[in-house]
DNA sequence: GACTTGTATGCTGTATACAATATGGTGTCG
DNA sequence: CGACACCATATTGTATACAGCATACAAGTC
């Protein structure tokens, strides 16, 4: 029998499912408060309910869906309050991870920041939000790798997904909000590359706080408190 | 009609299982790196593998077990590195939650700190580690409730469980390490009650940092880097 | 007409059966 | 004697069957 299934996909259906659903939620194709029945998801992706249940547990962990016992699962609602919660946590943790990344002496991997910045600029020039965010996420992943703090990474990956929902929405409404952050991002990458933990942390905290403030009002207007 | 719906009470086997396993891991009855086969857990608690799998996902989320695809699940190893990771994250987040708790104006619930302090002292006087930690966890839960930040609470609850493994171990080795923290805890509770966010945050960060430093060497000696 | 009770249905939660894969031991061959 | 292939077994991963709760709606009662 000739192999027909991709080994990697077969290796972790729940994780793959979770990734696909994540993307759909972040990009807004699955709307807030939309019901997600297990059978619907199972049928849609051609698998049984078992891996779906596990995938939904993963999404619950990352705050993308909410679950009520014996009642079901819904795409997590968006609100200013939720937004505030995510961002207050992010300020603290992203600052920490930037510091720890700067303290790494893996100069090889730090060089990757250069290429990422080029890609970010290209994506921005093309006004390609999806691409921009995809590269941005890879940048975060690199920072997390450099920090080499698995616990911190675990916490942040969850927050990042929630944050991306808001950021993507904001970008669609007003693309220039992204430009705001590009220069600062470049400076942060420089500080990390240079090994300057103090300013990497301070600039990261400042950047995220600014993004938070700049989006806050629109989030309230759009999603309510 | 007085009876409200009690959503939490609706039997949730995975959550109950997770709680029991958590306790076994924290108290060291399930040893580090011990293999946890699904069938073993299922048989031990008289349930099938389905809820066990979900319980183990929950434990994985909280960093108490590690999982390798298709190979199995083990009680998470303890090490100085893991300890450092947990505590650097805790410093940032516990400080934040203390500040937000202080900013709450739920004076009724803040009064509960008094009773908790009494219980803490009693437990300490009796050298009852389990009781001490149980009350301490309730104190944290109260702080989290006051902060009313679900995202932050979600992140911290996971960290707290990991931290408790080390704290409980340290307590067994040397009970006076607990006395160290009682007075400071009292002062933090006071600051929160008084609504002084700045000092609640600063004192919390300082306390956790001190606990971290005081335990760090012993953790390395015992568990290795 | 409002409220309770009965009933149907859809969905979640759990158990069980089955498939796929990792592991360890045994034997064979170099 | 060591390396490697092969098979047996244990364990995870997935599918399916079934039980029980939640919701909506219909019927009956006051």
Coordinates of C-alpha atoms (C1' of nucleotides) in Angstrom, one line a residue:
Chain A
X1 CA 0.0 0.0 0.0
X2 CA 1.4 3.3 -1.0
X3 CA 1.5 5.9 1.7
X4 CA -1.2 8.5 1.3
X5 CA -1.5 10.3 4.5
X6 CA 1.0 13.0 5.5
X7 CA 2.9 11.6 8.5
X8 CA 3.0 14.9 10.2
X9 CA -0.7 15.5 9.9
X10 CA -1.4 12.0 11.0
X11 CA 0.8 12.5 14.0
X12 CA -1.2 15.1 15.7
X13 CA -4.7 15.6 14.4
X14 CA -5.9 17.6 17.5
X15 CA -3.0 20.0 17.2
X16 CA -3.6 20.5 13.5
X17 CA -7.3 21.0 14.0
X18 CA -6.6 23.5 16.7
X19 CA -4.3 25.4 14.4
X20 CA -6.8 25.6 11.6
X21 CA -9.6 26.6 14.0
X22 CA -7.3 29.2 15.6
X23 CA -6.7 30.8 12.2
X24 CA -10.4 30.9 11.4
X25 CA -11.2 32.5 14.7
X26 CA -8.3 35.0 14.5
X27 CA -9.2 36.0 11.0
X28 CA -12.8 36.3 11.9
X29 CA -14.2 33.7 9.6
X30 CA -15.6 32.0 12.7
X31 CA -17.5 34.8 14.4
X32 CA -17.5 35.7 18.1
X33 CA -20.1 33.7 20.1
X34 CA -20.7 31.4 17.2
X35 CA -21.6 27.9 18.5
X36 CA -19.1 25.2 17.8
X37 CA -20.7 21.8 18.0
X38 CA -18.3 18.9 18.1
X39 CA -20.1 17.1 15.3
X40 CA -20.0 20.2 13.1
X41 CA -16.2 20.5 13.4
X42 CA -15.8 16.8 13.0
X43 CA -17.8 16.6 9.9
X44 CA -16.2 19.7 8.4
X45 CA -12.7 18.3 8.8
X46 CA -13.6 14.7 8.2
X47 CA -12.6 13.3 11.5
X48 CA -14.4 11.8 14.5
X49 CA -15.4 13.7 17.6
X50 CA -12.5 12.4 19.7
X51 CA -9.7 14.5 18.2
X52 CA -12.1 17.4 17.9
X53 CA -12.8 17.3 21.7
X54 CA -9.1 17.5 22.3
X55 CA -8.6 20.3 19.8
X56 CA -11.3 22.3 21.5
X57 CA -9.6 21.8 24.9
X58 CA -6.5 23.3 23.3
X59 CA -8.5 26.3 22.1
X60 CA -10.1 26.7 25.5
X61 CA -6.6 26.8 27.0
X62 CA -5.7 29.6 24.7
X63 CA -8.8 31.6 25.5
X64 CA -10.2 31.4 21.9
X65 CA -13.3 29.5 22.9
X66 CA -15.4 29.2 26.0
X67 CA -17.0 26.2 27.3
X68 CA -19.9 25.5 29.6
X69 CA -20.2 22.1 31.0
X70 CA -22.8 20.0 29.2
X71 CA -24.0 23.0 27.2
X72 CA -21.3 23.4 24.6
X73 CA -18.6 25.5 23.2
X74 CA -18.7 29.0 21.7
X75 CA -16.1 31.2 20.0
X76 CA -14.9 33.5 22.8
X77 CA -16.6 36.8 22.8
X78 CA -14.5 39.9 22.3
X79 CA -14.8 42.9 24.6
X80 CA -12.8 45.8 25.8
X81 CA -12.5 44.1 29.2
X82 CA -11.1 41.0 27.6
X83 CA -8.8 43.1 25.5
X84 CA -7.6 45.0 28.6
X85 CA -6.9 41.8 30.4
X86 CA -4.9 40.3 27.6
X87 CA -2.8 43.5 27.1
X88 CA -2.0 44.1 30.8
X89 CA -0.7 40.5 30.9
X90 CA 1.2 40.9 27.7
X91 CA 2.9 44.1 28.8
X92 CA 4.4 42.2 31.7
X93 CA 5.3 39.1 29.9
X94 CA 6.5 40.4 26.6
X95 CA 8.8 42.7 28.4
X96 CA 10.2 39.8 30.3
X97 CA 10.7 37.7 27.3
X98 CA 12.4 40.5 25.4
X99 CA 14.9 40.9 28.2
X100 CA 15.6 37.2 28.4
X101 CA 16.0 37.1 24.6
X102 CA 18.5 39.9 24.7
X103 CA 20.5 38.1 27.4
X104 CA 20.9 35.1 25.0
X105 CA 24.2 34.8 23.3
X106 CA 23.0 32.8 20.3
X107 CA 24.3 35.3 17.8
X108 CA 23.5 33.1 14.9
X109 CA 19.8 33.0 15.5
X110 CA 19.7 36.7 16.3
X111 CA 20.8 37.4 12.7
X112 CA 17.4 36.1 11.6
X113 CA 15.8 39.4 12.7
X114 CA 17.2 41.1 9.7
X115 CA 15.4 38.9 7.3
X116 CA 12.2 39.2 9.2
X117 CA 12.3 42.9 9.1
X118 CA 12.6 42.9 5.4
X119 CA 9.6 40.6 5.1
X120 CA 7.6 42.8 7.4
X121 CA 8.3 45.9 5.3
X122 CA 7.3 44.0 2.2
X123 CA 4.1 42.8 3.6
X124 CA 3.3 46.3 4.8
X125 CA 4.1 47.8 1.5
X126 CA 1.7 45.4 -0.1
X127 CA -0.9 46.0 2.6
X128 CA -1.0 42.3 3.1
X129 CA -2.4 42.0 6.6
X130 CA -2.3 38.2 6.8
X131 CA 1.2 38.1 5.7
X132 CA 2.3 40.9 8.0
X133 CA 0.9 39.1 11.0
X134 CA 2.3 35.8 9.9
X135 CA 5.8 37.2 9.8
X136 CA 5.2 39.1 13.1
X137 CA 4.2 35.9 14.7
X138 CA 7.4 34.3 13.5
X139 CA 9.3 37.2 14.9
X140 CA 7.7 36.6 18.3
X141 CA 8.5 32.9 18.0
X142 CA 12.2 33.8 17.4
X143 CA 12.2 36.1 20.5
X144 CA 10.6 33.3 22.5
X145 CA 13.2 30.8 21.2
X146 CA 16.0 33.1 22.2
X147 CA 14.6 33.6 25.7
X148 CA 14.5 29.8 25.9
X149 CA 12.0 30.0 28.7
X150 CA 9.5 27.3 28.0
X151 CA 7.1 28.3 30.8
X152 CA 7.1 31.9 29.6
X153 CA 6.6 30.8 26.0
X154 CA 3.7 28.6 27.0
X155 CA 2.0 31.5 28.7
X156 CA 2.7 34.0 25.9
X157 CA 1.6 31.8 23.0
X158 CA -1.8 31.7 24.5
X159 CA -2.0 35.4 25.0
X160 CA -0.7 36.2 21.5
X161 CA -3.5 34.3 19.9
X162 CA -6.1 36.3 21.8
X163 CA -4.3 39.5 21.0
X164 CA -4.1 38.7 17.3
X165 CA -7.8 38.6 17.1
X166 CA -8.0 42.2 18.1
X167 CA -5.0 43.3 16.1
X168 CA -6.2 41.7 12.9
X169 CA -9.6 43.3 13.4
X170 CA -8.0 46.7 14.0
X171 CA -5.8 46.3 10.9
X172 CA -8.7 45.6 8.7
X173 CA -10.4 48.7 10.0
X174 CA -7.4 51.0 9.7
X175 CA -4.2 49.5 8.1
X176 CA -2.0 52.4 9.2
X177 CA -2.1 51.1 12.8
X178 CA 0.5 48.6 11.7
X179 CA 2.9 51.2 10.4
X180 CA 2.9 52.6 13.9
X181 CA 4.6 49.6 15.3
X182 CA 7.1 48.7 12.5
X183 CA 9.8 51.2 13.4
X184 CA 9.6 50.4 17.1
X185 CA 9.7 46.7 16.3
X186 CA 12.9 47.3 14.4
X187 CA 14.4 49.1 17.4
X188 CA 13.4 46.3 19.7
X189 CA 15.0 43.7 17.5
X190 CA 18.2 45.8 17.4
X191 CA 18.3 46.0 21.2
X192 CA 17.8 42.2 21.5
X193 CA 20.5 41.6 18.9
X194 CA 22.8 44.0 20.8
X195 CA 22.2 42.2 24.0
X196 CA 20.7 45.2 25.7
X197 CA 18.1 43.6 28.0
X198 CA 17.1 46.8 29.8
X199 CA 16.1 48.7 26.7
X200 CA 14.6 45.6 25.0
X201 CA 12.3 45.2 28.0
X202 CA 11.5 48.9 28.3
X203 CA 10.8 49.4 24.6
X204 CA 8.7 46.3 24.4
X205 CA 6.6 47.3 27.3
X206 CA 6.2 50.8 25.9
X207 CA 5.3 49.5 22.4
X208 CA 2.7 47.1 23.7
X209 CA 1.3 49.8 26.0
X210 CA 1.0 52.2 23.0
X211 CA -0.7 49.6 20.8
X212 CA -3.0 48.9 23.7
X213 CA -3.9 52.6 24.1
X214 CA -4.2 53.2 20.5
X215 CA -6.7 50.4 20.0
X216 CA -8.6 50.6 23.2
X217 CA -11.3 53.1 22.3
X218 CA -12.0 51.5 18.9
X219 CA -12.3 48.1 20.7
X220 CA -14.9 49.5 23.0
X221 CA -16.8 51.2 20.2
X222 CA -16.9 48.0 18.2
X223 CA -17.2 45.2 20.8
X224 CA -18.5 47.0 23.8
X225 CA -17.2 46.9 27.3
Chain B
X1 CA -37.4 30.3 44.0
X2 CA -34.0 30.4 45.7
X3 CA -32.2 27.6 43.9
X4 CA -29.9 28.9 41.2
X5 CA -28.3 26.7 38.7
X6 CA -24.9 25.5 39.9
X7 CA -22.9 25.0 36.8
X8 CA -19.8 24.0 38.6
X9 CA -21.4 21.1 40.4
X10 CA -22.5 19.4 37.3
X11 CA -20.2 16.4 37.5
X12 CA -17.1 17.0 35.6
X13 CA -15.0 13.9 35.8
X14 CA -12.0 15.2 33.9
X15 CA -11.7 18.3 36.2
X16 CA -12.1 16.2 39.3
X17 CA -9.5 13.7 38.1
X18 CA -7.2 16.5 37.3
X19 CA -7.6 18.0 40.7
X20 CA -6.8 14.7 42.4
X21 CA -3.8 14.0 40.2
X22 CA -2.6 17.6 40.8
X23 CA -2.6 17.0 44.5
X24 CA -0.8 13.7 44.2
X25 CA 1.9 15.4 42.0
X26 CA 2.2 18.5 44.2
X27 CA 2.5 16.4 47.4
X28 CA 5.0 14.2 45.7
X29 CA 3.0 11.0 46.0
X30 CA 3.4 10.8 42.2
X31 CA 7.1 11.2 41.7
X32 CA 8.8 13.2 39.1
X33 CA 9.2 11.5 35.7
X34 CA 6.9 8.7 36.8
X35 CA 5.1 7.3 33.8
X36 CA 1.4 7.9 33.8
X37 CA -0.3 5.5 31.4
X38 CA -3.9 6.3 30.6
X39 CA -5.1 2.9 31.6
X40 CA -3.3 3.0 34.9
X41 CA -5.1 6.2 35.8
X42 CA -8.4 5.0 34.4
X43 CA -8.3 1.8 36.4
X44 CA -7.1 3.5 39.6
X45 CA -10.1 5.9 39.6
X46 CA -12.6 3.5 38.0
X47 CA -13.3 5.4 34.9
X48 CA -12.6 4.9 31.2
X49 CA -9.8 6.4 29.2
X50 CA -11.8 9.2 27.7
X51 CA -12.1 11.5 30.7
X52 CA -8.6 10.5 31.7
X53 CA -7.2 11.8 28.4
X54 CA -8.9 15.1 29.0
X55 CA -7.7 15.3 32.6
X56 CA -4.2 14.7 31.4
X57 CA -4.6 17.5 28.8
X58 CA -5.5 19.8 31.7
X59 CA -2.4 18.8 33.7
X60 CA -0.3 19.3 30.6
X61 CA -1.7 22.8 30.3
X62 CA -0.7 23.5 33.9
X63 CA 2.8 22.2 33.4
X64 CA 2.5 19.3 35.8
X65 CA 3.0 16.6 33.2
X66 CA 4.8 16.4 29.9
X67 CA 3.6 14.6 26.9
X68 CA 5.4 13.2 23.9
X69 CA 3.2 12.3 21.0
X70 CA 2.5 8.6 20.8
X71 CA 5.0 7.9 23.5
X72 CA 3.1 8.8 26.6
X73 CA 2.9 11.1 29.6
X74 CA 5.2 11.6 32.5
X75 CA 5.0 13.6 35.7
X76 CA 7.0 16.8 34.8
X77 CA 10.6 16.7 36.0
X78 CA 11.7 19.3 38.5
X79 CA 14.9 21.2 38.0
X80 CA 16.4 24.5 38.9
X81 CA 15.8 25.7 35.4
X82 CA 12.1 25.0 35.6
X83 CA 12.0 26.5 39.0
X84 CA 13.6 29.7 37.7
X85 CA 11.2 29.9 34.8
X86 CA 8.2 29.6 37.0
X87 CA 9.4 32.1 39.4
X88 CA 10.5 34.8 36.9
X89 CA 7.0 34.6 35.5
X90 CA 5.3 34.6 38.9
X91 CA 7.2 37.7 40.0
X92 CA 5.7 39.6 37.0
X93 CA 2.2 38.2 37.2
X94 CA 1.7 38.0 41.0
X95 CA 2.8 41.6 41.3
X96 CA 0.3 42.6 38.6
X97 CA -2.6 40.7 40.2
X98 CA -1.8 42.1 43.7
X99 CA -2.0 45.6 42.2
X100 CA -5.3 44.9 40.5
X101 CA -6.7 43.3 43.6
X102 CA -5.8 46.4 45.6
X103 CA -7.6 48.6 43.1
X104 CA -10.8 46.7 43.6
X105 CA -13.4 48.3 45.9
X106 CA -15.1 45.2 47.0
X107 CA -14.5 45.9 50.7
X108 CA -16.7 43.0 51.8
X109 CA -14.5 40.4 50.3
X110 CA -11.4 42.1 51.4
X111 CA -12.4 41.5 55.0
X112 CA -11.9 37.7 54.3
X113 CA -8.1 38.3 54.5
X114 CA -8.4 38.6 58.3
X115 CA -9.8 35.1 58.7
X116 CA -7.3 33.6 56.3
X117 CA -4.4 35.1 58.3
X118 CA -5.7 33.5 61.4
X119 CA -5.9 30.1 59.7
X120 CA -2.4 30.5 58.3
X121 CA -1.0 31.2 61.8
X122 CA -2.9 28.2 63.2
X123 CA -1.6 25.9 60.5
X124 CA 1.9 27.2 61.0
X125 CA 1.7 26.7 64.7
X126 CA 0.6 23.1 64.2
X127 CA 3.4 22.6 61.6
X128 CA 0.7 21.4 59.3
X129 CA 2.2 22.0 55.8
X130 CA -0.8 20.7 53.9
X131 CA -3.2 22.9 55.7
X132 CA -0.9 25.9 55.4
X133 CA -0.7 25.5 51.7
X134 CA -4.4 24.9 51.4
X135 CA -5.1 28.1 53.1
X136 CA -2.4 29.9 51.2
X137 CA -4.0 28.8 47.9
X138 CA -7.3 30.1 49.1
X139 CA -5.7 33.4 49.9
X140 CA -4.3 33.5 46.3
X141 CA -7.7 32.7 45.0
X142 CA -9.2 35.6 46.9
X143 CA -6.5 37.9 45.5
X144 CA -7.3 36.6 42.0
X145 CA -11.1 37.1 42.6
X146 CA -10.6 40.7 43.7
X147 CA -8.4 41.4 40.7
X148 CA -11.3 40.1 38.6
X149 CA -9.0 39.5 35.6
X150 CA -9.9 36.2 34.2
X151 CA -7.0 36.0 31.8
X152 CA -4.4 36.8 34.5
X153 CA -6.1 34.3 36.8
X154 CA -5.9 31.6 34.2
X155 CA -2.2 32.1 33.7
X156 CA -1.4 32.3 37.4
X157 CA -3.4 29.2 38.4
X158 CA -1.2 27.2 36.2
X159 CA 2.0 28.7 37.5
X160 CA 0.9 28.4 41.1
X161 CA 0.5 24.6 40.8
X162 CA 4.0 24.3 39.5
X163 CA 5.4 26.5 42.2
X164 CA 3.6 24.6 44.9
X165 CA 5.5 21.5 44.0
X166 CA 8.7 23.2 44.9
X167 CA 7.3 25.0 47.9
X168 CA 5.9 21.9 49.4
X169 CA 9.1 20.0 48.9
X170 CA 11.0 22.9 50.5
X171 CA 8.6 23.0 53.4
X172 CA 9.1 19.3 54.1
X173 CA 12.9 19.8 54.1
X174 CA 12.9 22.8 56.3
X175 CA 9.6 24.1 57.8
X176 CA 10.9 27.4 58.8
X177 CA 11.0 28.6 55.2
X178 CA 7.3 29.1 55.6
X179 CA 7.6 31.3 58.6
X180 CA 9.7 33.6 56.5
X181 CA 6.7 34.5 54.3
X182 CA 3.9 34.8 56.9
X183 CA 4.7 38.3 58.0
X184 CA 5.2 39.6 54.5
X185 CA 2.0 37.9 53.4
X186 CA 0.1 39.8 56.2
X187 CA 1.6 43.1 55.1
X188 CA 0.6 42.4 51.5
X189 CA -3.0 41.6 52.5
X190 CA -3.1 44.8 54.4
X191 CA -1.9 46.8 51.4
X192 CA -4.5 45.2 49.2
X193 CA -7.2 45.9 51.8
X194 CA -6.1 49.5 52.1
X195 CA -6.2 49.8 48.3
X196 CA -2.5 50.6 48.0
X197 CA -1.7 49.1 44.6
X198 CA 1.8 50.4 44.4
X199 CA 3.0 48.8 47.5
X200 CA 0.9 45.7 47.1
X201 CA 2.7 45.1 43.8
X202 CA 6.1 46.0 45.1
X203 CA 5.9 43.9 48.2
X204 CA 4.5 41.0 46.3
X205 CA 7.3 41.1 43.8
X206 CA 9.8 41.4 46.6
X207 CA 8.3 38.5 48.5
X208 CA 8.3 36.1 45.6
X209 CA 11.8 37.2 44.6
X210 CA 13.0 36.4 48.2
X211 CA 11.3 33.1 48.3
X212 CA 12.8 32.3 44.9
X213 CA 16.3 33.3 46.1
X214 CA 16.0 31.5 49.3
X215 CA 15.0 28.2 47.7
X216 CA 17.1 28.4 44.6
X217 CA 20.2 26.8 45.8
X218 CA 18.4 23.9 47.6
X219 CA 16.4 23.3 44.4
X220 CA 19.6 22.9 42.5
X221 CA 21.2 20.7 45.1
X222 CA 18.2 18.4 45.2
X223 CA 16.9 18.4 41.6
X224 CA 19.9 19.5 39.6
X225 CA 20.1 22.2 37.0
Chain C
dG1 C1' -54.0 33.5 29.3
dA2 C1' -50.2 32.1 32.3
dC3 C1' -48.0 28.3 34.3
dT4 C1' -46.8 23.6 34.9
dT5 C1' -45.9 19.1 33.0
dG6 C1' -44.8 15.8 29.4
dT7 C1' -42.2 14.6 25.5
dA8 C1' -39.1 14.9 21.6
dT9 C1' -34.6 16.0 20.0
dG10 C1' -29.9 17.4 19.8
dC11 C1' -25.8 17.6 22.0
dT12 C1' -22.3 16.6 25.4
dG13 C1' -19.9 13.1 28.3
dT14 C1' -18.3 8.5 28.8
dA15 C1' -17.3 3.8 27.6
dT16 C1' -15.6 0.6 24.4
dA17 C1' -13.7 -1.3 20.2
dC18 C1' -10.3 -0.9 16.9
dA19 C1' -6.1 0.9 14.4
dA20 C1' -1.4 2.6 14.4
dT21 C1' 2.9 3.1 16.5
dA22 C1' 6.7 2.8 19.8
dT23 C1' 9.5 -0.4 22.6
dG24 C1' 12.0 -4.4 24.0
dG25 C1' 13.5 -8.8 23.3
dT26 C1' 15.1 -12.6 20.4
dG27 C1' 17.4 -14.5 16.7
dT28 C1' 20.2 -14.3 12.7
dC29 C1' 24.1 -12.9 10.2
dG30 C1' 28.4 -10.6 9.6
Chain D
dC1 C1' 30.7 -10.6 20.0
dG2 C1' 28.2 -6.9 18.0
dA3 C1' 24.8 -4.9 14.7
dC4 C1' 20.7 -5.2 12.7
dA5 C1' 16.2 -7.0 11.4
dC6 C1' 12.1 -8.8 12.9
dC7 C1' 8.3 -9.9 15.8
dA8 C1' 5.5 -9.6 20.2
dT9 C1' 3.5 -6.6 23.3
dA10 C1' 2.1 -2.5 25.5
dT11 C1' 0.3 2.0 24.8
dT12 C1' -1.4 5.8 22.5
dG13 C1' -4.6 7.7 19.0
dT14 C1' -9.1 7.5 16.6
dA15 C1' -13.8 6.0 15.7
dT16 C1' -18.1 4.6 17.2
dA17 C1' -21.9 3.4 20.4
dC18 C1' -24.6 4.7 24.0
dA19 C1' -26.3 7.1 28.2
dG20 C1' -27.9 11.3 30.2
dC21 C1' -28.6 16.2 30.5
dA22 C1' -30.4 20.6 28.3
dT23 C1' -33.5 22.9 25.4
dA24 C1' -37.7 23.7 22.9
dC25 C1' -42.2 22.9 22.2
dA26 C1' -46.8 20.9 22.8
dA27 C1' -50.4 19.7 25.8
dG28 C1' -52.9 20.0 29.8
dT29 C1' -54.4 22.5 34.2
dC30 C1' -55.8 26.3 37.0

